[in-house]
Coordinates of C-alpha atoms (C1' of nucleotides) in Angstrom, one line a residue:
Chain V
M627 CA -32.6 8.8 15.8
S628 CA -35.5 10.5 14.7
Q629 CA -37.0 10.5 10.9
E630 CA -36.2 13.9 10.0
N631 CA -32.5 13.5 11.6
I632 CA -31.7 11.1 8.9
N633 CA -33.5 12.8 6.0
S634 CA -31.5 15.9 6.8
K635 CA -28.1 13.6 6.2
L636 CA -29.7 11.8 3.0
N637 CA -28.9 14.3 0.4
F638 CA -25.6 12.9 -0.7
H639 CA -24.5 12.7 -4.3
V640 CA -21.9 9.5 -4.7
S641 CA -19.4 9.8 -7.6
V642 CA -16.6 8.1 -8.6
D643 CA -13.6 10.0 -10.5
C644 CA -11.1 8.1 -12.5
V645 CA -7.5 8.7 -12.7
V646 CA -6.8 7.3 -16.0
F647 CA -2.9 6.7 -16.4
G648 CA -1.3 5.9 -19.8
F649 CA 2.4 5.4 -20.7
E650 CA 3.9 6.6 -24.1
F651 CA 7.0 7.5 -25.6
G652 CA 8.5 7.6 -22.1
K653 CA 5.9 9.7 -20.7
L654 CA 3.2 9.2 -18.1
N655 CA 0.0 10.4 -19.0
V656 CA -3.6 11.0 -17.8
L657 CA -6.6 11.4 -19.7
L658 CA -8.5 14.5 -18.9
L659 CA -11.6 16.1 -20.0
E660 CA -12.0 19.7 -21.2
R661 CA -14.3 21.8 -19.3
K662 CA -15.7 24.8 -21.5
M663 CA -17.8 27.4 -19.9
N664 CA -18.9 31.3 -20.1
Y665 CA -17.5 32.6 -16.9
E666 CA -17.5 36.7 -16.6
G667 CA -18.4 37.0 -20.2
Q668 CA -15.4 35.1 -21.6
E669 CA -15.3 31.6 -22.5
F670 CA -13.2 29.7 -20.1
K671 CA -11.5 26.3 -20.6
D672 CA -9.7 23.9 -18.2
L673 CA -9.6 20.4 -17.4
K674 CA -11.1 18.0 -15.0
L675 CA -10.8 14.3 -14.2
P676 CA -13.7 12.2 -15.7
G677 CA -16.2 10.9 -13.5
D678 CA -19.8 10.1 -12.8
L679 CA -22.6 10.0 -10.4
V680 CA -23.0 6.5 -9.1
R681 CA -26.3 5.0 -9.8
K682 CA -28.5 3.5 -7.2
D683 CA -28.5 -0.3 -8.7
E684 CA -24.6 -0.2 -9.1
D685 CA -21.6 -1.0 -7.1
L686 CA -18.8 1.5 -7.1
D687 CA -16.5 -0.6 -8.9
T688 CA -19.0 -1.0 -11.5
A689 CA -19.9 2.7 -11.6
A690 CA -16.0 3.3 -12.3
A691 CA -15.8 0.8 -15.1
R692 CA -18.9 2.2 -16.5
V693 CA -17.0 5.7 -16.7
L694 CA -14.0 4.1 -18.2
K695 CA -16.2 2.2 -20.9
E696 CA -17.8 5.7 -21.9
L697 CA -14.8 7.6 -22.0
T698 CA -12.8 4.9 -23.9
G699 CA -14.6 2.0 -25.4
L700 CA -12.7 -0.2 -23.5
D701 CA -13.8 -3.0 -20.9
N702 CA -11.5 -5.0 -18.4
I703 CA -8.8 -2.5 -17.6
Y704 CA -7.1 -2.4 -14.6
L705 CA -9.1 -0.2 -11.8
R706 CA -8.0 0.3 -8.1
Q707 CA -10.2 2.3 -5.6
Y708 CA -7.7 4.3 -3.7
A709 CA -9.4 6.9 -1.6
A710 CA -12.9 8.4 -0.5
I711 CA -13.2 12.4 -0.6
G712 CA -16.1 13.9 1.1
T713 CA -15.0 17.2 2.1
P714 CA -18.1 19.3 2.2
N715 CA -17.3 22.4 0.0
R716 CA -14.9 20.2 -2.1
L717 CA -17.0 21.3 -5.6
T718 CA -17.6 24.9 -4.2
R719 CA -14.4 26.6 -3.5
Q720 CA -13.9 28.3 -6.5
E721 CA -16.4 30.8 -7.9
R722 CA -15.9 29.1 -11.7
D723 CA -16.8 25.8 -10.0
M724 CA -19.7 26.8 -8.8
E725 CA -20.8 28.4 -12.1
W726 CA -20.0 25.4 -14.0
L727 CA -22.2 23.5 -12.0
R728 CA -25.0 25.9 -12.5
Q729 CA -24.6 25.7 -16.0
I730 CA -24.8 22.3 -16.4
G731 CA -27.8 22.1 -14.3
H732 CA -26.1 20.2 -11.5
P733 CA -27.2 21.2 -8.0
E734 CA -24.8 22.6 -5.7
E735 CA -25.1 19.5 -3.3
V736 CA -22.2 17.6 -1.3
V737 CA -20.6 15.2 -3.6
V738 CA -18.9 12.2 -1.7
T739 CA -16.5 10.8 -4.5
V740 CA -14.6 7.6 -4.6
A741 CA -11.3 7.8 -6.3
Y742 CA -10.0 5.1 -9.1
Y743 CA -6.8 5.0 -10.8
S744 CA -6.6 2.8 -13.9
L745 CA -3.8 2.0 -16.1
I746 CA -4.6 1.4 -19.8
N747 CA -2.2 0.6 -22.5
I748 CA -3.4 0.5 -26.1
D749 CA -2.1 -2.8 -27.6
Q750 CA -2.8 -4.5 -30.9
E751 CA -5.5 -6.5 -29.8
R752 CA -7.2 -3.5 -28.3
I753 CA -6.7 -0.3 -30.7
N754 CA -9.7 -1.2 -32.6
K755 CA -12.0 -1.2 -30.0
F756 CA -10.3 2.1 -28.5
E757 CA -12.4 5.2 -29.4
L758 CA -12.0 8.2 -26.8
R759 CA -14.9 10.6 -26.2
D760 CA -14.2 13.8 -28.3
D761 CA -13.7 16.0 -25.1
A762 CA -11.0 13.7 -24.0
K763 CA -7.4 14.4 -24.1
W764 CA -4.2 12.9 -23.0
K765 CA -1.8 15.1 -21.3
P766 CA 1.7 14.3 -19.5
V767 CA 1.6 14.3 -15.6
S768 CA 4.3 16.4 -15.6
Q769 CA 2.8 19.2 -17.4
I770 CA -0.5 19.3 -15.3
S771 CA -0.6 21.8 -12.5
E772 CA -4.1 22.8 -12.2
L773 CA -7.7 21.0 -13.0
A774 CA -11.4 21.9 -11.9
F775 CA -12.4 21.3 -8.2
D776 CA -10.0 19.3 -5.9
H777 CA -8.9 17.2 -9.0
M778 CA -5.5 18.3 -8.6
E779 CA -5.1 16.7 -5.2
I780 CA -7.3 13.6 -6.3
L781 CA -4.4 13.2 -9.1
N782 CA -1.6 13.7 -6.8
D783 CA -3.3 11.0 -4.4
A784 CA -3.5 8.7 -7.3
L785 CA 0.1 9.0 -8.1
T786 CA 1.1 8.4 -4.7
A787 CA -1.1 5.5 -4.7
L788 CA 0.5 4.2 -8.2
R789 CA 3.9 4.5 -6.8
D790 CA 3.3 2.5 -3.7
E791 CA 1.5 -0.1 -5.5
L792 CA 4.3 -0.2 -8.4
R793 CA 7.0 -0.9 -5.4
F794 CA 5.5 -4.0 -4.6
N795 CA 3.0 -5.2 -7.2
P796 CA 3.5 -6.4 -10.7
I797 CA 1.4 -3.7 -11.8
G798 CA 3.5 -1.7 -14.5
F799 CA 3.2 -4.2 -17.0
E800 CA -0.7 -3.0 -17.2
L801 CA 1.1 -0.1 -18.8
L802 CA 3.0 -1.3 -21.3
P803 CA 2.0 -3.4 -24.6
S804 CA 1.6 -7.0 -24.2
K805 CA 4.9 -7.7 -25.8
F806 CA 7.7 -5.0 -24.6
T807 CA 11.6 -4.4 -24.1
L808 CA 13.5 -4.4 -20.9
S809 CA 14.3 -0.6 -21.5
Q810 CA 10.8 0.1 -21.9
L811 CA 10.1 -1.6 -18.4
Q812 CA 13.0 0.2 -16.9
K813 CA 12.0 3.5 -18.6
L814 CA 8.5 3.2 -17.0
Y815 CA 9.9 2.3 -13.4
E816 CA 12.4 5.2 -13.8
V817 CA 9.4 8.1 -14.8
I818 CA 6.8 6.5 -12.3
L819 CA 9.1 6.4 -9.4
G820 CA 11.1 9.8 -10.4
S821 CA 14.7 8.1 -10.3
T822 CA 17.3 6.5 -12.5
L823 CA 18.1 2.7 -12.3
D824 CA 21.0 0.8 -12.9
K825 CA 20.7 -1.1 -16.6
R826 CA 22.6 -4.1 -15.3
N827 CA 21.2 -4.5 -11.9
F828 CA 17.7 -3.7 -13.1
R829 CA 17.9 -6.6 -15.6
K830 CA 19.7 -9.0 -13.0
K831 CA 16.4 -8.4 -11.0
V832 CA 14.3 -9.0 -14.0
S833 CA 15.9 -12.3 -14.5
N834 CA 15.0 -13.4 -11.3
M835 CA 11.7 -13.0 -12.2
P836 CA 10.3 -16.3 -14.0
Y837 CA 7.2 -14.3 -14.8
V838 CA 8.9 -11.9 -17.0
I839 CA 9.4 -14.1 -20.0
P840 CA 11.6 -13.5 -23.3
I841 CA 10.1 -14.1 -26.5
N842 CA 11.7 -14.8 -29.8
E843 CA 11.0 -11.8 -31.6
K844 CA 12.7 -8.5 -31.9
E845 CA 12.2 -4.9 -32.8
K846 CA 12.2 -4.1 -36.3
G847 CA 13.2 -1.2 -38.3
V848 CA 15.0 0.6 -35.6
S849 CA 18.4 1.9 -36.5
H850 CA 20.3 0.3 -33.6
K851 CA 20.6 -3.3 -32.1
P852 CA 17.1 -4.6 -32.0
A853 CA 15.6 -5.1 -28.4
R854 CA 14.1 -8.6 -27.6
Y855 CA 10.5 -8.8 -26.6
Y856 CA 9.4 -10.0 -23.4
I857 CA 5.7 -10.7 -22.0
F858 CA 4.6 -10.7 -18.5
S859 CA 2.9 -13.8 -17.4
K860 CA 0.4 -13.3 -14.4
K861 CA -0.2 -17.0 -14.4
V862 CA 3.6 -17.7 -13.7
Y863 CA 3.5 -14.6 -11.2
E864 CA 0.6 -16.1 -8.9
K865 CA 2.5 -19.4 -8.9
T866 CA 5.9 -18.1 -7.8
R867 CA 5.3 -15.3 -5.6
K868 CA 6.7 -14.9 -2.4
S869 CA 5.4 -12.8 0.4
S870 CA 8.3 -10.1 1.2
L871 CA 8.2 -7.9 4.2
D872 CA 10.2 -4.5 4.5
F873 CA 9.6 -3.2 7.8
F874 CA 10.3 -6.2 9.5
V875 CA 10.8 -9.8 8.4
Chain O
M865 CA -28.3 15.5 -17.3
S866 CA -31.9 16.0 -16.3
Q867 CA -32.8 17.2 -12.8
E868 CA -35.4 14.1 -12.6
N869 CA -32.1 12.1 -13.2
I870 CA -30.1 13.4 -10.7
N871 CA -32.7 13.4 -8.1
S872 CA -33.1 9.8 -8.5
K873 CA -29.3 9.5 -7.7
L874 CA -29.3 11.3 -4.7
N875 CA -30.8 8.9 -2.3
F876 CA -27.8 7.8 -0.6
H877 CA -26.8 7.6 2.9
V878 CA -23.0 7.9 3.3
S879 CA -21.6 6.3 6.5
V880 CA -18.4 5.8 8.3
D881 CA -17.7 2.3 9.7
C882 CA -14.4 1.8 12.3
V883 CA -12.5 -1.2 12.8
V884 CA -10.8 -0.5 16.0
F885 CA -7.7 -2.5 17.0
G886 CA -6.2 -2.9 20.4
F887 CA -3.5 -5.2 21.7
E888 CA -3.5 -6.9 24.9
F889 CA -2.3 -9.9 26.6
G890 CA -0.7 -10.9 23.2
K891 CA -3.7 -10.8 21.3
L892 CA -5.1 -8.4 18.6
N893 CA -8.6 -7.3 19.5
V894 CA -11.2 -5.2 18.0
L895 CA -14.1 -3.3 19.4
L896 CA -17.4 -4.4 18.6
L897 CA -21.1 -3.2 19.5
E898 CA -23.7 -5.5 20.9
R899 CA -26.8 -5.5 18.4
K900 CA -29.9 -6.9 20.2
M901 CA -33.5 -7.5 18.7
N902 CA -36.5 -9.0 18.5
Y903 CA -36.4 -11.4 15.7
E904 CA -39.2 -14.0 15.0
G905 CA -40.5 -13.7 18.7
Q906 CA -37.1 -14.4 20.2
E907 CA -34.3 -12.3 21.2
F908 CA -31.8 -12.2 19.0
K909 CA -28.0 -10.9 19.8
D910 CA -24.9 -10.5 17.7
L911 CA -21.9 -8.2 16.9
K912 CA -21.5 -5.2 14.3
L913 CA -18.7 -2.7 13.7
P914 CA -19.2 0.9 15.3
G915 CA -20.3 3.5 12.7
D916 CA -22.7 6.5 11.9
L917 CA -23.9 8.4 9.1
V918 CA -21.9 11.3 7.8
R919 CA -23.3 14.8 8.5
K920 CA -23.5 17.2 5.7
D921 CA -21.3 19.7 7.1
E922 CA -18.3 17.5 8.0
D923 CA -15.6 15.5 6.5
L924 CA -15.0 11.6 6.3
D925 CA -12.2 11.9 8.3
T926 CA -14.0 14.1 10.9
A927 CA -17.2 11.5 10.9
A928 CA -14.8 9.1 11.8
A929 CA -12.8 10.6 14.5
R930 CA -16.6 11.7 15.9
V931 CA -17.5 8.1 16.4
L932 CA -14.2 6.9 18.0
K933 CA -14.7 9.6 20.5
E934 CA -18.4 8.7 21.2
L935 CA -17.3 5.2 21.5
T936 CA -14.3 5.6 23.9
G937 CA -14.1 9.2 24.7
L938 CA -10.7 9.3 23.1
D939 CA -9.3 12.1 20.7
N940 CA -6.6 11.8 18.5
I941 CA -6.2 8.2 17.7
Y942 CA -4.9 6.5 14.6
L943 CA -7.0 6.6 12.2
R944 CA -6.9 5.4 8.6
Q945 CA -9.4 5.1 5.6
Y946 CA -9.0 1.8 3.5
A947 CA -12.1 1.3 1.5
A948 CA -15.3 2.7 0.3
I949 CA -18.1 0.2 0.0
G950 CA -21.1 0.3 -2.0
T951 CA -22.8 -2.7 -3.0
P952 CA -26.3 -2.0 -3.4
N953 CA -27.9 -5.0 -1.2
R954 CA -24.9 -4.8 1.4
L955 CA -27.3 -4.0 4.1
T956 CA -30.2 -6.2 3.1
R957 CA -28.6 -9.7 2.1
Q958 CA -30.2 -11.3 5.2
E959 CA -33.7 -11.0 6.9
R960 CA -32.3 -10.4 10.4
D961 CA -30.6 -7.3 9.0
M962 CA -33.7 -5.9 7.4
E963 CA -35.5 -6.5 10.6
W964 CA -32.9 -4.5 12.6
L965 CA -32.9 -1.9 10.4
R966 CA -36.9 -1.3 10.8
Q967 CA -36.8 -1.6 14.2
I968 CA -34.4 1.3 14.7
G969 CA -36.6 3.2 12.3
H970 CA -33.6 3.6 9.9
P971 CA -35.2 3.6 6.3
E972 CA -33.8 0.6 4.0
E973 CA -31.8 2.8 1.7
V974 CA -28.3 2.5 -0.1
V975 CA -26.0 2.9 2.4
V976 CA -22.3 3.8 0.8
T977 CA -19.8 3.0 3.7
V978 CA -16.6 4.5 4.0
A979 CA -14.2 2.0 6.0
Y980 CA -11.7 3.2 8.6
Y981 CA -9.4 1.1 10.9
S982 CA -8.0 2.6 13.7
L983 CA -5.3 1.7 16.2
I984 CA -5.6 2.5 20.1
N985 CA -3.3 1.6 23.2
I986 CA -4.8 2.5 26.8
D987 CA -1.7 3.8 28.6
Q988 CA -1.5 5.7 31.6
E989 CA -1.9 9.2 30.3
R990 CA -5.1 8.4 28.4
I991 CA -6.6 5.8 30.5
N992 CA -8.5 8.3 32.8
K993 CA -10.4 9.6 29.7
F994 CA -10.9 6.3 28.3
E995 CA -14.9 5.2 28.9
L996 CA -16.4 2.6 26.5
R997 CA -20.0 2.9 25.6
D998 CA -22.2 0.4 27.3
D999 CA -22.7 -2.0 24.6
A1000 CA -19.0 -2.0 23.0
K1001 CA -17.0 -4.9 24.0
W1002 CA -13.5 -6.2 23.0
K1003 CA -13.2 -9.3 21.2
P1004 CA -10.1 -11.3 19.8
V1005 CA -10.1 -11.1 16.0
S1006 CA -9.3 -14.7 16.2
Q1007 CA -12.6 -15.5 17.7
I1008 CA -14.8 -13.6 15.4
S1009 CA -16.3 -15.8 12.4
E1010 CA -19.6 -13.7 11.8
L1011 CA -20.9 -10.1 12.1
A1012 CA -23.7 -8.1 11.2
F1013 CA -24.4 -7.0 7.6
D1014 CA -21.2 -7.2 5.5
H1015 CA -19.2 -6.4 8.5
M1016 CA -17.1 -9.3 8.4
E1017 CA -15.8 -8.5 5.2
I1018 CA -15.0 -4.9 5.9
L1019 CA -13.1 -6.5 9.3
N1020 CA -11.0 -9.0 7.0
D1021 CA -10.2 -6.2 4.9
A1022 CA -9.2 -4.0 7.4
L1023 CA -7.0 -6.9 8.5
T1024 CA -5.5 -7.2 5.1
A1025 CA -4.9 -3.4 5.3
L1026 CA -3.6 -3.0 8.5
R1027 CA -1.0 -6.2 7.6
D1028 CA 0.2 -4.3 4.3
E1029 CA 0.6 -0.9 6.4
L1030 CA 2.6 -2.9 9.3
R1031 CA 4.8 -4.2 7.1
F1032 CA 6.3 -0.9 5.5
N1033 CA 5.4 1.6 8.2
P1034 CA 6.2 2.1 11.8
I1035 CA 2.2 2.0 13.0
G1036 CA 2.6 -1.2 15.2
F1037 CA 3.7 1.2 18.0
E1038 CA 0.3 2.7 18.1
L1039 CA -1.0 -0.4 19.5
L1040 CA 1.5 -0.3 22.5
P1041 CA 1.8 1.9 25.1
S1042 CA 4.3 4.4 24.9
K1043 CA 6.9 2.3 26.9
F1044 CA 7.1 -1.2 25.7
T1045 CA 9.3 -4.3 25.7
L1046 CA 11.2 -5.7 22.8
S1047 CA 9.3 -9.0 23.3
Q1048 CA 5.7 -7.1 23.5
L1049 CA 6.9 -5.7 20.3
Q1050 CA 7.8 -8.9 19.0
K1051 CA 5.0 -10.4 19.6
L1052 CA 2.5 -7.9 18.0
Y1053 CA 4.1 -8.5 14.8
E1054 CA 3.9 -12.2 15.3
V1055 CA 0.4 -12.0 16.0
I1056 CA -0.9 -9.5 13.3
L1057 CA 1.2 -11.2 10.6
G1058 CA 0.7 -14.6 11.6
S1059 CA 4.6 -15.9 11.6
T1060 CA 6.9 -16.4 14.3
L1061 CA 10.0 -14.3 14.2
D1062 CA 13.8 -15.2 15.4
K1063 CA 14.3 -13.0 18.5
R1064 CA 18.0 -12.4 17.8
N1065 CA 17.5 -11.1 14.4
F1066 CA 14.3 -9.3 15.3
R1067 CA 16.4 -7.5 17.8
K1068 CA 19.4 -6.9 15.6
K1069 CA 17.0 -5.5 13.0
V1070 CA 15.2 -3.3 15.9
S1071 CA 18.8 -2.0 17.0
N1072 CA 19.1 -0.5 13.2
M1073 CA 16.4 1.7 13.9
P1074 CA 17.3 4.8 15.5
Y1075 CA 14.0 5.7 16.4
V1076 CA 13.3 2.8 19.0
I1077 CA 14.9 3.9 21.6
P1078 CA 15.8 2.4 25.1
I1079 CA 15.2 4.4 28.3
N1080 CA 16.8 3.5 31.9
E1081 CA 13.5 1.5 33.0
K1082 CA 12.7 -1.8 33.8
E1083 CA 9.9 -4.0 34.1
K1084 CA 9.1 -4.5 37.7
G1085 CA 7.5 -7.0 39.9
V1086 CA 7.9 -9.9 37.3
S1087 CA 8.8 -13.2 38.0
H1088 CA 11.8 -13.1 35.6
K1089 CA 14.6 -11.1 34.4
P1090 CA 12.8 -7.8 33.9
A1091 CA 12.8 -6.3 30.4
R1092 CA 13.9 -3.1 29.5
Y1093 CA 11.4 -0.5 28.1
Y1094 CA 11.7 1.3 24.8
I1095 CA 10.2 4.4 23.3
F1096 CA 9.3 5.0 19.7
S1097 CA 10.4 8.4 18.7
K1098 CA 8.0 9.8 15.6
K1099 CA 10.7 12.6 15.2
V1100 CA 13.6 10.5 15.0
Y1101 CA 11.6 8.2 12.4
E1102 CA 10.7 11.3 10.4
K1103 CA 14.3 12.4 9.9
T1104 CA 16.0 9.0 9.5
R1105 CA 13.5 6.7 7.4
K1106 CA 14.9 5.9 4.0
S1107 CA 12.7 5.2 1.1
S1108 CA 13.3 1.6 0.2
L1109 CA 11.7 -0.2 -2.4
D1110 CA 10.6 -4.1 -2.7
F1111 CA 9.6 -5.0 -6.4
F1112 CA 12.0 -2.9 -7.9
V1113 CA 14.8 -0.6 -7.1
Chain F
dT714 C1' 19.9 -22.2 47.7
dG715 C1' 17.7 -23.8 43.8
dT716 C1' 14.1 -23.7 40.4
dC717 C1' 11.4 -21.4 37.2
dT718 C1' 10.8 -17.9 33.8
dT719 C1' 11.7 -14.5 30.5
dA720 C1' 15.4 -11.4 28.9
dG721 C1' 19.4 -10.3 26.1
dT722 C1' 23.6 -11.4 23.5
dG723 C1' 27.1 -13.1 18.7
dT724 C1' 28.9 -15.3 15.1
dA725 C1' 29.1 -17.9 10.6
dT726 C1' 26.5 -18.7 6.2
dT727 C1' 23.8 -17.2 2.4
dA728 C1' 21.5 -13.9 -0.2
dA729 C1' 20.8 -9.6 -1.9
dA730 C1' 22.1 -4.7 -3.5
dT731 C1' 25.1 -1.8 -5.6
dA732 C1' 29.0 0.0 -8.6
dC733 C1' 30.9 0.0 -12.8
dA734 C1' 32.8 -0.4 -18.9
dC735 C1' 32.8 -2.8 -22.5
dT736 C1' 31.0 -5.6 -27.3
dA737 C1' 26.9 -6.4 -30.6
dA738 C1' 23.5 -5.2 -33.8
dA739 C1' 21.0 -2.5 -36.5
dT740 C1' 20.2 1.5 -39.6
dG741 C1' 21.8 5.6 -42.2
dC742 C1' 25.5 8.5 -44.3
dT743 C1' 29.5 8.9 -47.2
Chain E
dA180 C1' 32.2 -0.9 -48.7
dG181 C1' 33.2 1.3 -44.7
dC182 C1' 32.5 4.3 -40.8
dA183 C1' 29.5 6.6 -37.5
dT184 C1' 25.6 6.7 -34.5
dT185 C1' 22.4 4.8 -31.4
dT186 C1' 20.6 1.4 -28.2
dA187 C1' 20.8 -3.5 -26.5
dG188 C1' 23.1 -6.6 -23.7
dT189 C1' 26.5 -8.9 -20.4
dG190 C1' 29.6 -10.2 -15.5
dT191 C1' 32.7 -9.6 -11.9
dA192 C1' 33.8 -7.7 -7.0
dT193 C1' 32.3 -5.4 -2.9
dT194 C1' 29.1 -4.2 0.3
dT195 C1' 25.3 -4.7 2.8
dA196 C1' 21.2 -7.3 4.6
dA197 C1' 18.8 -11.8 6.0
dT198 C1' 19.2 -16.2 8.2
dA199 C1' 19.9 -19.9 11.4
dC200 C1' 21.2 -21.1 15.8
dA201 C1' 22.2 -21.8 21.7
dC202 C1' 23.7 -20.1 25.5
dT203 C1' 23.9 -17.0 30.0
dA204 C1' 21.4 -13.1 33.1
dA205 C1' 18.0 -11.5 36.3
dG206 C1' 14.5 -11.1 39.1
dA207 C1' 10.5 -13.9 41.8
dC208 C1' 9.5 -17.3 44.5
dA209 C1' 9.4 -22.0 47.3

DNA sequence: TGTCTTAGTGTATTAAATACACTAAATGCT
DNA sequence: AGCATTTAGTGTATTTAATACACTAAGACA
């Protein structure tokens, strides 16, 4: 391959985009950034996913973790790469997307992006470190119908990947505080999977999971029977998980 | 962000790498390319995954399909993106990898690669179109222990992704000819999942899959009781699949 | 005709999934 | 003090799926 040929293929940006999920008050939320711009003489506002260009000296996972740290102040949050997208016109399908790239001084170049979703819960240990960027907002997933660029597709794919993983891996706990009630856990599954579950069967299943451990602590100040708290033990999970297959045994 | 800053991030190559699986004579094989070079005065040979730089005007999936077409002459083969890898030194960890890049005139640049695995079977309809590149060879997966660059890791991740998908989706059929016997199907699962299965239970399970359909045709010329052929119907599968969950209902 | 080889079949047991309704414990109101 | 309201928490019977296991059938070939 000639040198010229190679250089004509060189001009890629590579970015990471992060779909940050949170779960609160029985709703699945996602962290989005406000995008403001002058467009056709008017102020135009919409929402986009947090993301950034990858630096030449960093790993993709490192870049995603850096974006999250800059966004939330938090380290060590659950991150999963689920797709890479390189559709040539993915940033320039809408006139206002092109205008925004011009206004922020970003060249209209092909950007291959690597998509991650992350799961965060703001529990007591971390709440003091948690500091959201000013332009970041939690939005209920159910109320988002449009985003900048191809970010709506990226979000939808993140949801699909999240559901797939939630079915087979104990990642739901990442979205709950370290102490949680079984009703919270059940609600989380119901909301993300989009179906209702039978309370007694759900609890029967949980009681067969040695890594979901009841602790001697109850809810306080609720005007009904207080629920017991449980914790998830990753250690016990690693030890006791059995490989199970669905399609064939 | 300053223009300078952006340009310093611009110099990415983006490539696709393809892990092409095939199944024959009860073995899982993968298509690899021979890499030949002068190294320390000697001829040095090893193996690498097929792949190529992505062109600026093509989609990632398109690039992967193009690589496969150039490699095998075949269109329309099962392709699945399963990872993106961007470790900064991924191509330059070994001196001989750097030497090879020099010898083919490829600059030592950071190459973010998007990994695909594909499943192919060479059945009667396609065999006339099938023409392997001269430097391509089928190798049994079980006999591969070392590859160029980070390709061994990429292959191992492909295997993990393949196993994960095989458990829950009817992709095994992609590795078999359109007409296959149940023993072939069982062997395929056994080889890929690395476990043995009970013949009667396996067949019981298959008989509950309306999309695995017996046809009125038997093996010929085998020196034992000839097996019946079956076909997989994607159409019936789409109609009858039920969503099942493993971790929670 | 017999031997070799792989195909093909059924049943009993155990484990898991499902469907379903009442009592318990706290708060707050009168 | 007692009652209403709200969510937590529990068990059993039924259906369905998973497992364990051994013999007969059909063709090739000597």
